[in-house]
Amino acid sequence: MGESNVSLIQNYKYLLQFLDCMMAVKVICRLCKGSFPAEDFKLHYEFKQMVCPNCYSGKTQKQQQKVEKKEAVSKPAGWDQVDEYLEKASRTKKQEEQKAQFTKIPGTDQVMCKCFGCKFSFKYNPFKKSPRTCPFCNADIPKLKTFSLL
């Protein structure tokens, strides 16, 4: 009687493993050629096709840009630490400009947020931090650091 229960449990365990393998259908992304579970794919508004989570968030494009930058970066003769500092300062200034733009809506606690990624304008509640992402392109909203708008 005990041996039949053990074999029944093992058969059940193998059945669960088989079903688990069947449920996780892998699909190859058309952009990055990576293999991901089918349930993780999302419809991208720009590419107009289903893409993997990495391509949806832009990670693969950023990686490709980094590779291209490494190949293209060649410093001219006479490049020194001052030039490095100035280049880094200009990059950080550009990044600050590229973040979402907030404007106060008079008479309410909300602010109008303009997404940098897609230029979509929407209302944002900084106290509830709602919505957490852009409703159009699903990009993260940066934290509102200036309290002058509140």
GROMACS .gro file of C-alpha atoms in nm:
model
  150
    1MET     CA    1   0.000   0.000   0.000
    2GLY     CA    2   0.286   0.242   0.086
    3GLU     CA    3   0.473   0.174  -0.239
    4SER     CA    4   0.168   0.252  -0.451
    5ASN     CA    5   0.130   0.590  -0.277
    6VAL     CA    6   0.496   0.675  -0.345
    7SER     CA    7   0.467   0.582  -0.712
    8LEU     CA    8   0.141   0.777  -0.737
    9ILE     CA    9   0.310   1.084  -0.586
   10GLN     CA   10   0.606   1.052  -0.827
   11ASN     CA   11   0.372   1.017  -1.125
   12TYR     CA   12   0.184   1.326  -1.008
   13LYS     CA   13   0.514   1.515  -0.966
   14TYR     CA   14   0.623   1.424  -1.321
   15LEU     CA   15   0.282   1.527  -1.454
   16LEU     CA   16   0.317   1.868  -1.287
   17GLN     CA   17   0.667   1.914  -1.431
   18PHE     CA   18   0.538   1.821  -1.776
   19LEU     CA   19   0.249   2.067  -1.751
   20ASP     CA   20   0.485   2.338  -1.628
   21CYS     CA   21   0.707   2.285  -1.934
   22MET     CA   22   0.404   2.297  -2.161
   23MET     CA   23   0.274   2.619  -2.007
   24ALA     CA   24   0.600   2.812  -2.053
   25VAL     CA   25   0.591   2.856  -2.429
   26LYS     CA   26   0.905   3.034  -2.546
   27VAL     CA   27   0.886   3.279  -2.836
   28ILE     CA   28   1.172   3.447  -3.024
   29CYS     CA   29   1.157   3.827  -3.034
   30ARG     CA   30   1.175   3.968  -3.386
   31LEU     CA   31   1.386   4.267  -3.283
   32CYS     CA   32   1.657   4.125  -3.056
   33LYS     CA   33   1.625   3.754  -3.150
   34GLY     CA   34   1.606   3.663  -2.779
   35SER     CA   35   1.387   3.383  -2.644
   36PHE     CA   36   1.129   3.479  -2.378
   37PRO     CA   37   0.802   3.337  -2.237
   38ALA     CA   38   0.507   3.422  -2.459
   39GLU     CA   39   0.306   3.576  -2.175
   40ASP     CA   40   0.574   3.844  -2.123
   41PHE     CA   41   0.537   3.993  -2.472
   42LYS     CA   42   0.365   4.331  -2.511
   43LEU     CA   43   0.242   4.528  -2.811
   44HIS     CA   44   0.482   4.817  -2.870
   45TYR     CA   45   0.322   5.140  -2.996
   46GLU     CA   46   0.626   5.244  -3.200
   47PHE     CA   47   0.725   4.911  -3.357
   48LYS     CA   48   0.359   4.807  -3.405
   49GLN     CA   49   0.436   4.447  -3.314
   50MET     CA   50   0.467   4.220  -3.012
   51VAL     CA   51   0.810   4.253  -2.849
   52CYS     CA   52   0.990   4.107  -2.548
   53PRO     CA   53   1.013   4.300  -2.218
   54ASN     CA   54   1.369   4.415  -2.294
   55CYS     CA   55   1.274   4.563  -2.631
   56TYR     CA   56   0.956   4.715  -2.483
   57SER     CA   57   1.148   4.901  -2.214
   58GLY     CA   58   1.422   5.004  -2.459
   59LYS     CA   59   1.706   4.805  -2.301
   60THR     CA   60   1.812   4.642  -2.628
   61GLN     CA   61   1.824   4.975  -2.810
   62LYS     CA   62   2.034   5.124  -2.529
   63GLN     CA   63   2.274   4.831  -2.549
   64GLN     CA   64   2.307   4.873  -2.925
   65GLN     CA   65   2.370   5.246  -2.881
   66LYS     CA   66   2.642   5.176  -2.622
   67VAL     CA   67   2.816   4.938  -2.863
   68GLU     CA   68   2.797   5.198  -3.141
   69LYS     CA   69   2.930   5.470  -2.909
   70LYS     CA   70   3.225   5.254  -2.804
   71GLU     CA   71   3.314   5.199  -3.167
   72ALA     CA   72   3.265   5.565  -3.263
   73VAL     CA   73   3.436   5.728  -2.963
   74SER     CA   74   3.786   5.840  -3.052
   75LYS     CA   75   3.934   6.131  -2.863
   76PRO     CA   76   4.132   6.393  -3.057
   77ALA     CA   77   4.491   6.481  -2.975
   78GLY     CA   78   4.523   6.709  -2.673
   79TRP     CA   79   4.218   6.565  -2.494
   80ASP     CA   80   4.263   6.618  -2.119
   81GLN     CA   81   4.075   6.606  -1.786
   82VAL     CA   82   3.913   6.946  -1.836
   83ASP     CA   83   3.758   6.828  -2.163
   84GLU     CA   84   3.636   6.510  -1.989
   85TYR     CA   85   3.473   6.718  -1.714
   86LEU     CA   86   3.302   6.951  -1.963
   87GLU     CA   87   3.171   6.658  -2.165
   88LYS     CA   88   3.033   6.490  -1.853
   89ALA     CA   89   2.869   6.816  -1.738
   90SER     CA   90   2.699   6.862  -2.075
   91ARG     CA   91   2.570   6.501  -2.066
   92THR     CA   92   2.416   6.547  -1.720
   93LYS     CA   93   2.253   6.875  -1.828
   94LYS     CA   94   2.099   6.701  -2.129
   95GLN     CA   95   1.968   6.420  -1.908
   96GLU     CA   96   1.803   6.671  -1.673
   97GLU     CA   97   1.635   6.841  -1.969
   98GLN     CA   98   1.513   6.507  -2.103
   99LYS     CA   99   1.312   6.420  -1.793
  100ALA     CA  100   0.939   6.476  -1.774
  101GLN     CA  101   0.821   6.835  -1.743
  102PHE     CA  102   0.579   6.933  -1.466
  103THR     CA  103   0.351   7.237  -1.453
  104LYS     CA  104   0.115   7.321  -1.167
  105ILE     CA  105  -0.260   7.309  -1.231
  106PRO     CA  106  -0.412   7.607  -1.045
  107GLY     CA  107  -0.673   7.521  -0.782
  108THR     CA  108  -0.579   7.152  -0.753
  109ASP     CA  109  -0.312   6.938  -0.595
  110GLN     CA  110  -0.231   6.784  -0.931
  111VAL     CA  111   0.036   6.882  -1.181
  112MET     CA  112   0.038   6.850  -1.557
  113CYS     CA  113   0.312   6.612  -1.665
  114LYS     CA  114   0.454   6.596  -2.017
  115CYS     CA  115   0.633   6.270  -2.090
  116PHE     CA  116   0.966   6.316  -2.261
  117GLY     CA  117   0.950   5.981  -2.439
  118CYS     CA  118   0.625   6.033  -2.628
  119LYS     CA  119   0.535   6.401  -2.555
  120PHE     CA  120   0.200   6.293  -2.408
  121SER     CA  121   0.048   6.532  -2.149
  122PHE     CA  122  -0.150   6.396  -1.855
  123LYS     CA  123  -0.249   6.484  -1.498
  124TYR     CA  124  -0.021   6.353  -1.223
  125ASN     CA  125  -0.098   6.345  -0.851
  126PRO     CA  126   0.235   6.384  -0.666
  127PHE     CA  127   0.086   6.293  -0.326
  128LYS     CA  128  -0.061   5.960  -0.439
  129LYS     CA  129   0.213   5.922  -0.703
  130SER     CA  130  -0.054   5.826  -0.950
  131PRO     CA  131  -0.020   5.721  -1.230
  132ARG     CA  132   0.316   5.551  -1.179
  133THR     CA  133   0.393   5.536  -1.551
  134CYS     CA  134   0.298   5.731  -1.861
  135PRO     CA  135  -0.049   5.613  -1.975
  136PHE     CA  136   0.057   5.618  -2.339
  137CYS     CA  137   0.409   5.472  -2.357
  138ASN     CA  138   0.441   5.309  -2.010
  139ALA     CA  139   0.762   5.502  -1.932
  140ASP     CA  140   0.844   5.560  -1.565
  141ILE     CA  141   0.766   5.905  -1.426
  142PRO     CA  142   1.063   6.066  -1.248
  143LYS     CA  143   1.019   6.184  -0.891
  144LEU     CA  144   0.894   6.539  -0.849
  145LYS     CA  145   1.181   6.707  -0.663
  146THR     CA  146   1.073   7.071  -0.672
  147PHE     CA  147   0.817   7.156  -0.407
  148SER     CA  148   0.750   7.497  -0.561
  149LEU     CA  149   0.496   7.328  -0.789
  150LEU     CA  150   0.307   7.181  -0.495
   0.00000   0.00000   0.00000
